[in-house]
Each structure stands twice: as C-alpha cells, then as structure tokens.
Backbone as JSON, one array per atom type, in Angstrom:
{
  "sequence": "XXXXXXXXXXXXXXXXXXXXXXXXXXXXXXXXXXXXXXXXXXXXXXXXXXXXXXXXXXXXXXXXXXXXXXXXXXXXXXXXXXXXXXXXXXXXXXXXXXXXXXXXXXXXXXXXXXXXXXXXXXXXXXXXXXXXXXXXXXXXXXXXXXXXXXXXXXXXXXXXXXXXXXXXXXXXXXXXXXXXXXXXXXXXXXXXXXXXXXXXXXXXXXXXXXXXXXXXXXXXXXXXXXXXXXXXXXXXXXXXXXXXXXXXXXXXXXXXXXXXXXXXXXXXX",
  "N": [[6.73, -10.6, 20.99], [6.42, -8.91, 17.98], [8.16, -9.12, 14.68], [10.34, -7.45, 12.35], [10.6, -8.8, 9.12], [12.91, -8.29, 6.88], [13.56, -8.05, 3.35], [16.3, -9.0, 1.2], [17.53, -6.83, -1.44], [17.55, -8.25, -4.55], [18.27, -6.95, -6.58], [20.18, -5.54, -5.56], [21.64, -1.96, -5.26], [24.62, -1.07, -6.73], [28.32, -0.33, -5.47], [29.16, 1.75, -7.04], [26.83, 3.12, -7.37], [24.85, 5.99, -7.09], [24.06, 8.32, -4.3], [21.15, 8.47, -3.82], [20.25, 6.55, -5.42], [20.67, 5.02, -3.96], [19.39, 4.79, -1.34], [16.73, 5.19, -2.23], [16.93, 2.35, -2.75], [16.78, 1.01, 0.08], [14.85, 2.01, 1.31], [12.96, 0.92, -0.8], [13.4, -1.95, -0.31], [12.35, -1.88, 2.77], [9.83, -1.87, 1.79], [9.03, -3.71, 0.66], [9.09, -5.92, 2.51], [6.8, -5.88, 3.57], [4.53, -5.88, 1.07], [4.85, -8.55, 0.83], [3.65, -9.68, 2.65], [0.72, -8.55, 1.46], [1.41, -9.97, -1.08], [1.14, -12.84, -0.23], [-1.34, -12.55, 0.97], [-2.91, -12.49, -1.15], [-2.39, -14.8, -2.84], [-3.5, -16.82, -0.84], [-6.36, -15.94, -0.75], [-6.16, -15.86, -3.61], [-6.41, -18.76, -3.7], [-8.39, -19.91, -1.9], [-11.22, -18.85, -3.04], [-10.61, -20.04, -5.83], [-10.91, -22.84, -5.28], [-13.28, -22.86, -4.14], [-14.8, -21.96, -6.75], [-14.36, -24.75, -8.23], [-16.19, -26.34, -6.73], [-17.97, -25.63, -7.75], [-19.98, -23.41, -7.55], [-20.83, -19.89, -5.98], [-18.76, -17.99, -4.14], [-19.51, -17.34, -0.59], [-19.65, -14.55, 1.9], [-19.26, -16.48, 4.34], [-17.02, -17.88, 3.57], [-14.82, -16.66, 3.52], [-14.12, -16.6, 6.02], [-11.43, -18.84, 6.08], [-9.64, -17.58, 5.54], [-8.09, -16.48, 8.05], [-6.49, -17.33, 9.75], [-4.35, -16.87, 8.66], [-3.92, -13.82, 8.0], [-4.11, -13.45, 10.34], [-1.58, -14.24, 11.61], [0.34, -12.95, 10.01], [-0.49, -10.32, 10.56], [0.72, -10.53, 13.05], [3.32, -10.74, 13.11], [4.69, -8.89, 11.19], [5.86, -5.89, 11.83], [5.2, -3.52, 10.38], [2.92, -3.69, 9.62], [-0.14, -2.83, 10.32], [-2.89, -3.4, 9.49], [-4.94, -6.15, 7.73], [-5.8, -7.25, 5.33], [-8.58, -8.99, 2.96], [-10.42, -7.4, 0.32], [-13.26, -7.87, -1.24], [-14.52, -7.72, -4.82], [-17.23, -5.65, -6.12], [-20.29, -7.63, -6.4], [-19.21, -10.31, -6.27], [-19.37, -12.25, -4.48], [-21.67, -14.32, -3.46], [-23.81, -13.8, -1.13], [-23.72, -11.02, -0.19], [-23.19, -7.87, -1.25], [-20.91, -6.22, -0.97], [-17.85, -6.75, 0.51], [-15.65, -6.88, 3.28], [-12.86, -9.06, 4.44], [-11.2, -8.45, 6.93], [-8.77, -7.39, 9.41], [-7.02, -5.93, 12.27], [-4.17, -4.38, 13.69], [-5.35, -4.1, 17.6], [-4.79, -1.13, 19.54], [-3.99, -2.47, 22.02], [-2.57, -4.11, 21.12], [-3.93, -5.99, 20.82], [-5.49, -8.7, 17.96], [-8.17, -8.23, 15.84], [-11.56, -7.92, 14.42], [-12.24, -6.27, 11.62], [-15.71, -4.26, 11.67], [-17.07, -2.9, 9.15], [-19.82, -0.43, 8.59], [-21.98, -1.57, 5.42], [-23.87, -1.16, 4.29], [-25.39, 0.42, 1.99], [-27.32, 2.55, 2.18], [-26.84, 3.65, 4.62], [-24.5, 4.15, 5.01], [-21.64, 6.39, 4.61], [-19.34, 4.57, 3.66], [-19.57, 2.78, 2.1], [-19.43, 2.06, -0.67], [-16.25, 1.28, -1.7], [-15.21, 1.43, -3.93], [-14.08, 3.27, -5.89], [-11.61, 4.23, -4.06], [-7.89, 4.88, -4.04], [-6.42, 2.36, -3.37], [-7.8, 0.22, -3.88], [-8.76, 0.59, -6.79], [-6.42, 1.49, -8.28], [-4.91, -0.87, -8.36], [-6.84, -2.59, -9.57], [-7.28, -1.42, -11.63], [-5.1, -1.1, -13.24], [-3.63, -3.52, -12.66], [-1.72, -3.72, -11.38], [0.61, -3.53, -8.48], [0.08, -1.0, -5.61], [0.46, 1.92, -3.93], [-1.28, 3.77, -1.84], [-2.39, 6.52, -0.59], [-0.55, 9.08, 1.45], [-3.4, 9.27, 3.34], [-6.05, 10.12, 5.56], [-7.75, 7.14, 7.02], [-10.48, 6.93, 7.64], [-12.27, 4.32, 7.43], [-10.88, 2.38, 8.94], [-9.3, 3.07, 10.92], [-9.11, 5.58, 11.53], [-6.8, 6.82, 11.62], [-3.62, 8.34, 10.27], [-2.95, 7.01, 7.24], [-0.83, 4.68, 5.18], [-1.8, 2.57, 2.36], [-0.89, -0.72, 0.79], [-1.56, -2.34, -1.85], [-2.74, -5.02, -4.09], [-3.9, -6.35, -7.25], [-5.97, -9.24, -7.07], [-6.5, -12.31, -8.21], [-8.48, -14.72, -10.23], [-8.97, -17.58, -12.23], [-8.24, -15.53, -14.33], [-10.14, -13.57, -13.86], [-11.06, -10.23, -12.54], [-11.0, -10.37, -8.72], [-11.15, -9.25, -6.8], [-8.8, -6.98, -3.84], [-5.76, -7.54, -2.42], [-4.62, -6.71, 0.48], [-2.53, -3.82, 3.07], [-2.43, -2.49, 5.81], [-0.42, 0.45, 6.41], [0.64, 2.3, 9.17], [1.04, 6.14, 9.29], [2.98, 7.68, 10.62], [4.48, 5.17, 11.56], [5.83, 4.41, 8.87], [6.92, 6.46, 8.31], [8.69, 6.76, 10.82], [10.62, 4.48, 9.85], [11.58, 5.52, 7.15], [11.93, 8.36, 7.22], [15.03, 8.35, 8.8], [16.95, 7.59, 6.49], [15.98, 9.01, 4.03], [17.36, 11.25, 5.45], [19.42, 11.33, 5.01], [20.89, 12.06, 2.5], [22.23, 14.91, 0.73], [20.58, 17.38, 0.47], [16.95, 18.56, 0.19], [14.34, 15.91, 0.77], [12.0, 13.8, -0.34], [9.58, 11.08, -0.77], [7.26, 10.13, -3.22], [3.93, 8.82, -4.3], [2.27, 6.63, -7.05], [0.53, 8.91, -8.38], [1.53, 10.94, -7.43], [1.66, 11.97, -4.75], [2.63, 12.5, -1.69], [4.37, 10.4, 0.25], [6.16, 10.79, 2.22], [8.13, 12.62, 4.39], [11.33, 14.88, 3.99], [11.53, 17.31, 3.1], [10.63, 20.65, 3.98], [9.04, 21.72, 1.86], [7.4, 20.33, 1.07], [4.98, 18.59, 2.37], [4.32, 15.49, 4.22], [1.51, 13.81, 2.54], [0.72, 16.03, 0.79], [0.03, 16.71, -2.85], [2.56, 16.45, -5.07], [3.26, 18.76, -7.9], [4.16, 18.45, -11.68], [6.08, 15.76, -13.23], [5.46, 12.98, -14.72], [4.65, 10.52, -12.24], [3.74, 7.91, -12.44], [4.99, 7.23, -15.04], [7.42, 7.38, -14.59], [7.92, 5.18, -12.67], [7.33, 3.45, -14.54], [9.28, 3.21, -16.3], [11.54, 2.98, -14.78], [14.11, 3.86, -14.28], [16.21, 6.0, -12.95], [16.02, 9.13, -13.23], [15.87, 13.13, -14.75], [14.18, 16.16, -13.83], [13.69, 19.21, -13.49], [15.32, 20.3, -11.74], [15.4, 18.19, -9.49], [16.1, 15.11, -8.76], [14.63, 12.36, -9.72], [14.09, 9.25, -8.78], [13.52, 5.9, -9.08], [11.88, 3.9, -6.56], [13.03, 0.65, -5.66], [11.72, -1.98, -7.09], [9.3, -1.32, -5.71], [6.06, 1.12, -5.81], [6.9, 3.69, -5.36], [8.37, 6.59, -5.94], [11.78, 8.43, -4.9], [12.11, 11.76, -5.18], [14.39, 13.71, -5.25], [16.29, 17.15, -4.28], [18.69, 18.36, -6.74], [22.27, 19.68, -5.89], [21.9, 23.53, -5.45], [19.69, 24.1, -7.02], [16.92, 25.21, -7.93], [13.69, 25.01, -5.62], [10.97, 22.54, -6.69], [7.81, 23.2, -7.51], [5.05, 22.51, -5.42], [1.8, 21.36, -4.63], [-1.42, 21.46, -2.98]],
  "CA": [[7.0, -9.36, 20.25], [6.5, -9.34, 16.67], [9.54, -8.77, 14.37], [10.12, -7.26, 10.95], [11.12, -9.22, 8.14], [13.39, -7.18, 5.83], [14.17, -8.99, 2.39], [17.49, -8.6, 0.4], [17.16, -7.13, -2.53], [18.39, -9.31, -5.03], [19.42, -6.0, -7.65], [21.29, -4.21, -4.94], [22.91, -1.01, -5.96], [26.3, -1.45, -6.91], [29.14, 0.41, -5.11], [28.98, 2.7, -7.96], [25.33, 3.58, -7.21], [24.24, 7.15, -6.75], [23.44, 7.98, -2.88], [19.78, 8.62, -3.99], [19.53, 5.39, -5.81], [21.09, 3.68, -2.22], [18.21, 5.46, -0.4], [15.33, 4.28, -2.8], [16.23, 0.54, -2.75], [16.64, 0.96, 1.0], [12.74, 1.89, 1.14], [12.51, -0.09, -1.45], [13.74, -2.92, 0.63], [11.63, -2.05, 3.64], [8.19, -1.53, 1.81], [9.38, -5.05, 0.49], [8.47, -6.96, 3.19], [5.01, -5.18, 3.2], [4.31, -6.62, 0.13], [5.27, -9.56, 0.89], [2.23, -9.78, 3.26], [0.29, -8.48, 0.67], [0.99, -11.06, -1.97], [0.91, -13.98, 0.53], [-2.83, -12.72, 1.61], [-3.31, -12.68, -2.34], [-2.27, -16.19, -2.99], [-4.49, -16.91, -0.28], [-7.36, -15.61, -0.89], [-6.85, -16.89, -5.1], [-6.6, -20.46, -3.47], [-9.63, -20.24, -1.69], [-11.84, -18.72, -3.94], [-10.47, -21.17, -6.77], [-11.38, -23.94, -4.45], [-14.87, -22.55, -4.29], [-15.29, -22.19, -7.9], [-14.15, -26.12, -8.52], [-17.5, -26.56, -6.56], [-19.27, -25.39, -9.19], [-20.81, -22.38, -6.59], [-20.27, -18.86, -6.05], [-18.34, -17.91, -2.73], [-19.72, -16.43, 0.45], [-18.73, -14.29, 3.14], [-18.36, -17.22, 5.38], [-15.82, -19.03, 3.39], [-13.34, -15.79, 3.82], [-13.45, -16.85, 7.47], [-10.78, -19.6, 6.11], [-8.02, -16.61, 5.61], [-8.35, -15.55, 8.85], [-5.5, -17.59, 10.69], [-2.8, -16.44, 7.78], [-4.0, -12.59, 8.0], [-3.57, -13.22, 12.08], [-0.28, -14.52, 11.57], [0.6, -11.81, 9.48], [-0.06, -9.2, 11.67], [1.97, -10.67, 14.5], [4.92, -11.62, 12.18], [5.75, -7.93, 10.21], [6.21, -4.81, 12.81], [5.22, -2.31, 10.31], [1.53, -3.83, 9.11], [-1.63, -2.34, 11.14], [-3.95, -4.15, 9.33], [-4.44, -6.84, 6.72], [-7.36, -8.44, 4.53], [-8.98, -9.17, 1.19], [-11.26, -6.84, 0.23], [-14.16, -8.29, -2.25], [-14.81, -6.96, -6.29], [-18.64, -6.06, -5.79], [-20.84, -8.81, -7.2], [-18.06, -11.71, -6.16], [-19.95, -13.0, -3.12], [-23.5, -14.36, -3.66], [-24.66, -13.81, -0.06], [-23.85, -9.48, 0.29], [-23.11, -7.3, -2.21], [-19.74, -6.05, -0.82], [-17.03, -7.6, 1.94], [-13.89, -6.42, 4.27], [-12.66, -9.85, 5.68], [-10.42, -7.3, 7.61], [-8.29, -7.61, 10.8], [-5.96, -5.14, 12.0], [-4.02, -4.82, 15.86], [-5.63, -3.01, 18.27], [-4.42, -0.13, 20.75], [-3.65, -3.15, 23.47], [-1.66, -5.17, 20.51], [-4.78, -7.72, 20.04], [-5.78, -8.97, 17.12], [-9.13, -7.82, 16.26], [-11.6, -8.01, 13.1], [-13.07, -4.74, 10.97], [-16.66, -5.08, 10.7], [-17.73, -2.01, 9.11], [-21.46, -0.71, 7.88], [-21.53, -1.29, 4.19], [-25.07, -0.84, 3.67], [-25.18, 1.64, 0.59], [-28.63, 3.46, 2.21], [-27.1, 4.34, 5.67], [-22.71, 4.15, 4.59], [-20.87, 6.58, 3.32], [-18.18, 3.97, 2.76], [-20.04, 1.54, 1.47], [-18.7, 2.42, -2.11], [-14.81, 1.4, -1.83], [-14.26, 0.73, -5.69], [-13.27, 4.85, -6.01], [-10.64, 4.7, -3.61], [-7.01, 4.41, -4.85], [-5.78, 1.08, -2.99], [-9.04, -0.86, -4.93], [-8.98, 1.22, -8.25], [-5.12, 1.04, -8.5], [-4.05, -2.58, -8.83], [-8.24, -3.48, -10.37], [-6.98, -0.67, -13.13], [-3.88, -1.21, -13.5], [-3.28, -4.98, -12.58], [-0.77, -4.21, -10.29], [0.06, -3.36, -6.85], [-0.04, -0.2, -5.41], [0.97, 2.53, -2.41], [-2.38, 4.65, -1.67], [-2.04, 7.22, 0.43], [-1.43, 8.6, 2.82], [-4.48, 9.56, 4.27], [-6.65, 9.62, 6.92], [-8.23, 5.52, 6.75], [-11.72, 6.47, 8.39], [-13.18, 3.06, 7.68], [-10.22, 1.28, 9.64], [-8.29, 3.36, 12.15], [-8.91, 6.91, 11.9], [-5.0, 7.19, 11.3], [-3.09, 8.55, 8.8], [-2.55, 5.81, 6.77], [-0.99, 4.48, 3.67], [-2.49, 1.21, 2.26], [-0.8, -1.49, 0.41], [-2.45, -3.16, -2.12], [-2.24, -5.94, -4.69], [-5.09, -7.41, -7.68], [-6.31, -10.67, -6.92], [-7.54, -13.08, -9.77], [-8.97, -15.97, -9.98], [-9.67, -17.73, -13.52], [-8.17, -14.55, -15.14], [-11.05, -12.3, -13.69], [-10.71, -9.49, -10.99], [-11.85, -10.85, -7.81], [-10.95, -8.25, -5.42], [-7.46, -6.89, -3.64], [-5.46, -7.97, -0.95], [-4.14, -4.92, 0.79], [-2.34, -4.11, 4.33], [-2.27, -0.9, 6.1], [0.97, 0.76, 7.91], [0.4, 3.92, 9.69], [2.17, 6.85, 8.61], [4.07, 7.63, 11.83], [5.62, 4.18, 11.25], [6.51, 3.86, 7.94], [8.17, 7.95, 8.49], [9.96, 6.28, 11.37], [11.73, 4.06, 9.0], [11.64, 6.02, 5.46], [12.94, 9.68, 7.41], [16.57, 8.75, 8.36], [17.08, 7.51, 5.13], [15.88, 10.71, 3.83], [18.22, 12.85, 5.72], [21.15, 10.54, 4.66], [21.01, 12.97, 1.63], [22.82, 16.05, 1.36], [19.59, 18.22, 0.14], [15.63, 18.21, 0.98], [14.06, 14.82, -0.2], [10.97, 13.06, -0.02], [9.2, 9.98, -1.19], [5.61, 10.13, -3.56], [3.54, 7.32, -4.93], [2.52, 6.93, -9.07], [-0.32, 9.87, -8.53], [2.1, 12.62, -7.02], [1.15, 12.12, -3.38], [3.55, 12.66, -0.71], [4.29, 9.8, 1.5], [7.06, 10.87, 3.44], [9.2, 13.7, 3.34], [12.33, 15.68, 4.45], [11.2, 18.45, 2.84], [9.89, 21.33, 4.77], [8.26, 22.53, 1.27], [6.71, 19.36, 1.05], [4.88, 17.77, 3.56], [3.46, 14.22, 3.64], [-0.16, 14.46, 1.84], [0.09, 16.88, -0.03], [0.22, 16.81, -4.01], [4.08, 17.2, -5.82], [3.26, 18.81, -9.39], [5.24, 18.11, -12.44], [6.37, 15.31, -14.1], [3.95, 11.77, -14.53], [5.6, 9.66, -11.59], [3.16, 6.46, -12.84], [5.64, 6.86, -16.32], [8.7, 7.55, -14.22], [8.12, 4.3, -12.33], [7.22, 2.58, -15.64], [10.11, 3.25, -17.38], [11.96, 2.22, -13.75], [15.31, 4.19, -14.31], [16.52, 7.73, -12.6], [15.88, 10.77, -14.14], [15.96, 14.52, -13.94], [13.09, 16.78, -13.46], [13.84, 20.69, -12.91], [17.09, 20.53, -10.62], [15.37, 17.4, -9.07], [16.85, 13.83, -9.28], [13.66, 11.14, -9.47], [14.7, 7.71, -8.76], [12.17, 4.56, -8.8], [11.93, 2.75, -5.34], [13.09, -0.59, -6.11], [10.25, -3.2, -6.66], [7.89, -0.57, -5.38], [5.67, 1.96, -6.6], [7.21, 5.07, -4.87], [9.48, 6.97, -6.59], [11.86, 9.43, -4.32], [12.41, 12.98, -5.08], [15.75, 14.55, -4.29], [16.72, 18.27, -4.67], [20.16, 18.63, -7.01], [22.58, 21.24, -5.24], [21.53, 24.4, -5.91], [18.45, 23.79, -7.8], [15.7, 25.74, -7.18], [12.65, 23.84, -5.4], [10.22, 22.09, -7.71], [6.75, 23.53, -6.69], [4.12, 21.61, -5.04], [0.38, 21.53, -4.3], [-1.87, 20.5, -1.46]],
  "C": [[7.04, -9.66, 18.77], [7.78, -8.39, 15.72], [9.11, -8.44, 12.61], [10.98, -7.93, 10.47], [11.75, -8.6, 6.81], [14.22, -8.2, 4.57], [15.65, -8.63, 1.95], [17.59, -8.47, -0.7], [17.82, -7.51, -3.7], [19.15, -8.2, -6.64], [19.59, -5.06, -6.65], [21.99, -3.74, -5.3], [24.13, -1.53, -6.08], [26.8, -0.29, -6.11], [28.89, 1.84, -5.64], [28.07, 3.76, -7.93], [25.97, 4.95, -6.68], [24.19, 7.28, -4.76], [21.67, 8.17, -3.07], [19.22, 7.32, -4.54], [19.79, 4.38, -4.31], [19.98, 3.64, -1.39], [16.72, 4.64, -1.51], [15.28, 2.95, -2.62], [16.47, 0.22, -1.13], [15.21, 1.21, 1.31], [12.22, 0.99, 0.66], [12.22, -1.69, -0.38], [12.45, -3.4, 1.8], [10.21, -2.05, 3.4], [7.84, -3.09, 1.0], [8.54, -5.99, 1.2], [6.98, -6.4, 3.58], [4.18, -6.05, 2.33], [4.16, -7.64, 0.02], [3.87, -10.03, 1.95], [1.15, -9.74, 2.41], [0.17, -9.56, -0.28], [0.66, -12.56, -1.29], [-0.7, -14.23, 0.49], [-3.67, -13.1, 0.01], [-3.25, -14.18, -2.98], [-3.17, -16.93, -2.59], [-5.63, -17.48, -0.52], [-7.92, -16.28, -2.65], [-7.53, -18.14, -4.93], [-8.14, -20.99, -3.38], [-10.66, -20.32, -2.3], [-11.87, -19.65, -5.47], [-11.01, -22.42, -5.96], [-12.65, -24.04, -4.46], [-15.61, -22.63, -5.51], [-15.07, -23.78, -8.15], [-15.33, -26.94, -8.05], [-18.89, -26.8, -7.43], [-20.37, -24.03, -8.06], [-20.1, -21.32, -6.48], [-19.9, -18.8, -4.95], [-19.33, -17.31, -1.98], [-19.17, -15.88, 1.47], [-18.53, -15.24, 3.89], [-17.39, -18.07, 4.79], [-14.81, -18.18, 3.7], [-12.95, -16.05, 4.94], [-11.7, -18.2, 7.38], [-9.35, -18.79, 6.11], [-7.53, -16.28, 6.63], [-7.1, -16.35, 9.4], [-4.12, -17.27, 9.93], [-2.88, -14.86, 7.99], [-3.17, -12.42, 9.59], [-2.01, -12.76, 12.2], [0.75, -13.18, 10.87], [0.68, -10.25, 9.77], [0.83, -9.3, 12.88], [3.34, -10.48, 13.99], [5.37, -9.95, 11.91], [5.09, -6.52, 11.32], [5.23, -3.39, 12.26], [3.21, -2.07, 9.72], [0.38, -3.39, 10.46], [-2.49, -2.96, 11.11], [-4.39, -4.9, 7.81], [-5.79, -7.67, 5.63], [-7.19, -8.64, 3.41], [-10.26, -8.37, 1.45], [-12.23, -7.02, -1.4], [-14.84, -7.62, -3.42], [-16.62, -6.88, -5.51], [-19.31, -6.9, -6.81], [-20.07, -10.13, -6.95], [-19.31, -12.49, -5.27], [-21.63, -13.0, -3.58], [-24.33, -13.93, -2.52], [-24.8, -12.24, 0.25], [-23.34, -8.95, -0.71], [-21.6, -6.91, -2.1], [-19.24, -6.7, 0.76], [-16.08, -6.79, 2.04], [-13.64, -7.82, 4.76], [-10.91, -8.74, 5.89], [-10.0, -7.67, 9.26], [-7.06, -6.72, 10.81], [-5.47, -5.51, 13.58], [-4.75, -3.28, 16.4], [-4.75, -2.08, 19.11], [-3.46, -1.13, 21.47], [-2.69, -4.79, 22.28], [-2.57, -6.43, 20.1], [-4.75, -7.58, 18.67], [-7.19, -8.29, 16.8], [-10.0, -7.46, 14.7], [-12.17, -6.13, 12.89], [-14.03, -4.95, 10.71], [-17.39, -3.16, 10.68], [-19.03, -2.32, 8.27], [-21.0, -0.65, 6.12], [-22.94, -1.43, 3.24], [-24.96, 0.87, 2.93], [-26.54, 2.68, 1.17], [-28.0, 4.04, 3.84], [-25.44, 4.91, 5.61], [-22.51, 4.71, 3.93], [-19.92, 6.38, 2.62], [-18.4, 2.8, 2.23], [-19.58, 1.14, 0.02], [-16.93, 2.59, -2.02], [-14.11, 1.71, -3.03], [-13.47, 1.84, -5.82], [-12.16, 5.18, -5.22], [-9.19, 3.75, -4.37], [-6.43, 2.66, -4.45], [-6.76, 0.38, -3.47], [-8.87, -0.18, -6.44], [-8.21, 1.14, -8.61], [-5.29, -0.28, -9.17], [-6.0, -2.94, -9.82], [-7.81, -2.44, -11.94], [-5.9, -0.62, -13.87], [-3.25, -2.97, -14.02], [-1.83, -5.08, -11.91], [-0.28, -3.78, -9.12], [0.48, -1.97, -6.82], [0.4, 0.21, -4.27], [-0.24, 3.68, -2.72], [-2.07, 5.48, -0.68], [-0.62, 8.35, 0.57], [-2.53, 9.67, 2.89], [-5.51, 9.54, 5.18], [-7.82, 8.34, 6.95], [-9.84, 6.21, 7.83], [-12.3, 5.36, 8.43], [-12.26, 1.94, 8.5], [-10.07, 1.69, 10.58], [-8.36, 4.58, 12.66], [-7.28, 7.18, 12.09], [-5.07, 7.84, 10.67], [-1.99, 7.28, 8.51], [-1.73, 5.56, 5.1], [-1.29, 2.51, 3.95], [-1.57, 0.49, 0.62], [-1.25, -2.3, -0.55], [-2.12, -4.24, -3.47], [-3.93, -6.53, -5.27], [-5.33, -8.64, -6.99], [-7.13, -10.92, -7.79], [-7.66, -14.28, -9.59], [-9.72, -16.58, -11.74], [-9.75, -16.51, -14.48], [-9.4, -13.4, -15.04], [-10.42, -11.78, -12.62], [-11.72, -10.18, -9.76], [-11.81, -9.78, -6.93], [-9.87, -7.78, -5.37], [-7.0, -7.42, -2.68], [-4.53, -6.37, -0.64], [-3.63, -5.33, 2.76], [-1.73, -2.51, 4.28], [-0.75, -0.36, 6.98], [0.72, 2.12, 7.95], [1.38, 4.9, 9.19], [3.44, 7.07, 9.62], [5.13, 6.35, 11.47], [6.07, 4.11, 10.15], [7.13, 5.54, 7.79], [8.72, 7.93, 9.67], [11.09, 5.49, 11.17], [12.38, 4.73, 7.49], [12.62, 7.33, 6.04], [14.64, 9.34, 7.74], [17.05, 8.71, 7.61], [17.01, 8.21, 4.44], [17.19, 11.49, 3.97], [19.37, 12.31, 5.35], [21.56, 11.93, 3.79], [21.31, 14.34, 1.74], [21.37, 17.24, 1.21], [18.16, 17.71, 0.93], [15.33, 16.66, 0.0], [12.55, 14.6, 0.12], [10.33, 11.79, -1.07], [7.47, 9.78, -1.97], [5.44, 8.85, -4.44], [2.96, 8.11, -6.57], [1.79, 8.29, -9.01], [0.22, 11.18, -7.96], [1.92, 12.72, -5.3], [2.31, 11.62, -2.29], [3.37, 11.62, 0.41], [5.05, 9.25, 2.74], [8.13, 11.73, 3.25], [10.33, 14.63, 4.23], [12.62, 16.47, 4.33], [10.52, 19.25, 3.65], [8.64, 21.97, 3.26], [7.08, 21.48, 0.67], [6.43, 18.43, 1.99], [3.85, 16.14, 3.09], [1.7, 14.35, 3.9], [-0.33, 15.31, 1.21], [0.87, 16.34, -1.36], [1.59, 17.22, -4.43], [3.34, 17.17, -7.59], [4.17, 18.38, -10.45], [5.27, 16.81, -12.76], [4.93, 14.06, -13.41], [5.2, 10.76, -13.92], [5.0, 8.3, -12.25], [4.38, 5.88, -14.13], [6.97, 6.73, -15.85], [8.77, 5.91, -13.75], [7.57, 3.14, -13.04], [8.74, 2.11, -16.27], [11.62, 2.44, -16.42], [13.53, 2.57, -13.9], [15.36, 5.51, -13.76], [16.59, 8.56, -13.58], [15.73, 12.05, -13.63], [14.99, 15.38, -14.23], [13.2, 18.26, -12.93], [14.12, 20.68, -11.83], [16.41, 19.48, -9.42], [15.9, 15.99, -9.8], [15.1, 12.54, -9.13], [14.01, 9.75, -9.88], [13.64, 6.99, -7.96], [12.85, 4.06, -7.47], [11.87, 1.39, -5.94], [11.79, -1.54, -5.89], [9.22, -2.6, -6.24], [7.69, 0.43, -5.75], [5.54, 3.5, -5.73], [8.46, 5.37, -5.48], [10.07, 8.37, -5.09], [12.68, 10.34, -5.43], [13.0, 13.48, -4.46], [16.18, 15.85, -5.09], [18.36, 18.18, -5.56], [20.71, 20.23, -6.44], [22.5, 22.31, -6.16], [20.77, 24.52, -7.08], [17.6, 24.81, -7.12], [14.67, 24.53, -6.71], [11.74, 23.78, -6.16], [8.81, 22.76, -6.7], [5.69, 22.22, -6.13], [2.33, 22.3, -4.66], [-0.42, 20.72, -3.57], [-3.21, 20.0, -1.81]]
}
C-alpha cells in the first residue's frame, strides 16, 4: 500500500494564527509533499541531462529512460500523485522534437508509462508549451498549481498538475510536474474548508478554482477580482471585498474565505 508523506512545516502558524491562516498552511502542508515529488523528479532529471552535456552531446529520448525507477518509486511512495514525469523544452532532445517521459498508476494500481501521439500533423496535443503547468514555472521560473481541468493527454480526469522549471547550465530544459486527481486532492483540501465558519475555497495565481466549499464557487471555474499571482507574491493575508485571502504556505494557492456578513465576491466560469 503506498503511504503519504506529509512534511512539517517548519513556519507553523503560531497559536495566535487566524483560523484561515491554520487552514492554508494545512493545504499548504499537504500540497507539500506533492512538491516534494516534483522537485526530487527535477533534481533528477538536472543530473541526468548535466551528465549528458559533460559528454559534450545533446540528450535523447533514450537517456530519460534513466529516471524511470525514481518516477516509479514515486508513484508508489505519495498516495495523492497519479502521475509523474519530466516533460522536455522543445528543441532539448536531438532525436524528436518533443518528449513525455511520463508514468502514471493505472485503474488496477500498476505502474504504467504515457506514450502519447506528439506528431504536430496528426496531434492536437502535440503543442504543450501553451498549457499552464509548462508556461508557468518556464515563465515564471517557478513552480506552479495548473488546473484543474480535464488532463486529456493523461487520464481523462479532472486534474490539477504540479509543476516545477528544470535547468540545466542556467537554461530552461523542460518541467518536472506530477498530477493528483481532483477527487483526491478535494478529499483532503474539503474538511479543512468546512473547518471555517463561512463559504471558502482554494484558487491558484490565475483565479482558478481548485477546490471549494463554496456553493457560489465551484472547482473550475474563474474567481474575479483581485491579482492572486501578486497576493501570493507579496505572501501575507489580506482583504478583498468582505473576503479574507491568505497565501497557502510554500504553495501557489491562495485560499479565499468569506468575512461574516460580507456579501459574496462574484465569480466567473
């Protein structure tokens, strides 16, 4: 049975704390060890690829086969990951133009790789760079919560995706990224939620709902109003038209909690 690894986070609220800030670094906490997969596969994947350049040669898809027994491991090990890779900058690899080394669990709990089409003349996902878990952290330079939405090129879920730059010799090489279904990560994020005396929910830097206790907000759809990317820059609670927005510790979800008797902040789908 594979087990989750839940870190401790090392600026735990104080006593003092808010109940809304208790609830964020409790997410916080749990989207923690997520991450923590994430940067591992990133380390990784630098190693290798640095290894390759010291060659004096450009990589190919078959050297990614060397990640493949830490990704494994990685899916057995953390409860809440689906599915785990490095996904390749285009132009990195001399032998194909773009890569997934990708492995997620199946239905029956295997292991099991992703080999999707990524021919650009017959794929219409052959073009990843535009989605947020690659465009995030390659535009930013740092990691990300995409989603959620529905992952057609992995699972046909509803998904959110994980993700994290990877560099190598100070260039972008790619991301490392790991998927957790939505069902699961709003079987750990909702009681936490309802702890709170009002409606709440949880959106990433772009406004996007990815888990919520709100009936006026459901997860996936758009919350208008303020710029969460600056809220979870600036990385302190603040107030927002009779809402409370407080950064998820260490991660890039901020939750959204109603103050009593506030009116509700509007939203859009």
């Amino acid at each position: 049975m594979r087990s989750s690894r839940r870190l401790v986070d090392a600026a735990a609220p104080t006593p003092e704390a808010s109940a809304e800030e208790r609830v964020a670094a409790r997410v916080g906490e749990t989207l923690e060890a997520v991450f923590d997969v994430v940067a591992e596969t990133c380390a990784d994947a630098a190693a290798l690829l640095s290894r390759v350049d010291a060659r004096g040669r450009r990589p190919v898809s078959p050297d990614l086969a060397a990640l493949r027994p830490g990704l494994h491991l990685r899916l057995e090990r953390q409860e809440l990951v689906s599915g785990v890779g490095f996904v390749a900058a285009p132009g990195l690899l001399a032998d194909v133009p773009a890569w997934l080394e990708w492995w997620q669990t199946g239905a029956d709990g295997g292991v099991r790789p992703l080999l999707p089409d990524l021919d650009p003349e017959r794929s219409a996902y052959s073009d990843y760079t535009h989605w947020d878990w690659f465009a995030l952290p390659r535009d930013t330079g740092r990691r990300a919560v995409a989603g959620p939405y529905v992952d057609y090129l992995c699972s046909d879920e509803y998904s959110l995706t994980l993700s994290a730059p990877v560099r190598v010799a100070g260039r972008f090489a790619g991301v490392a990224a790991a998927d957790v279904y939505l069902r699961h990560f709003e079987a750990a994020a909702l009681p936490l939620l309802r702890e709170l005396p009002g409606p709440a929910r949880l959106v990433n830097a772009r406004g996007r709902v990815a888990a919520s206790a709100d009936p006026a907000h459901l997860a996936g759809s758009l919350t208008k109003g303020p710029d969460f990317a600056a809220v979870l820059e600036r990385a302190r609670a603040e107030s927002f038209e009779g809402t409370r927005l407080v950064p998820c510790r260490g991660v890039p979800l901020v939750l959204v909690a109603s103050c009593p008797g506030s009116r509700p902040a509007p939203s859009a789908t």
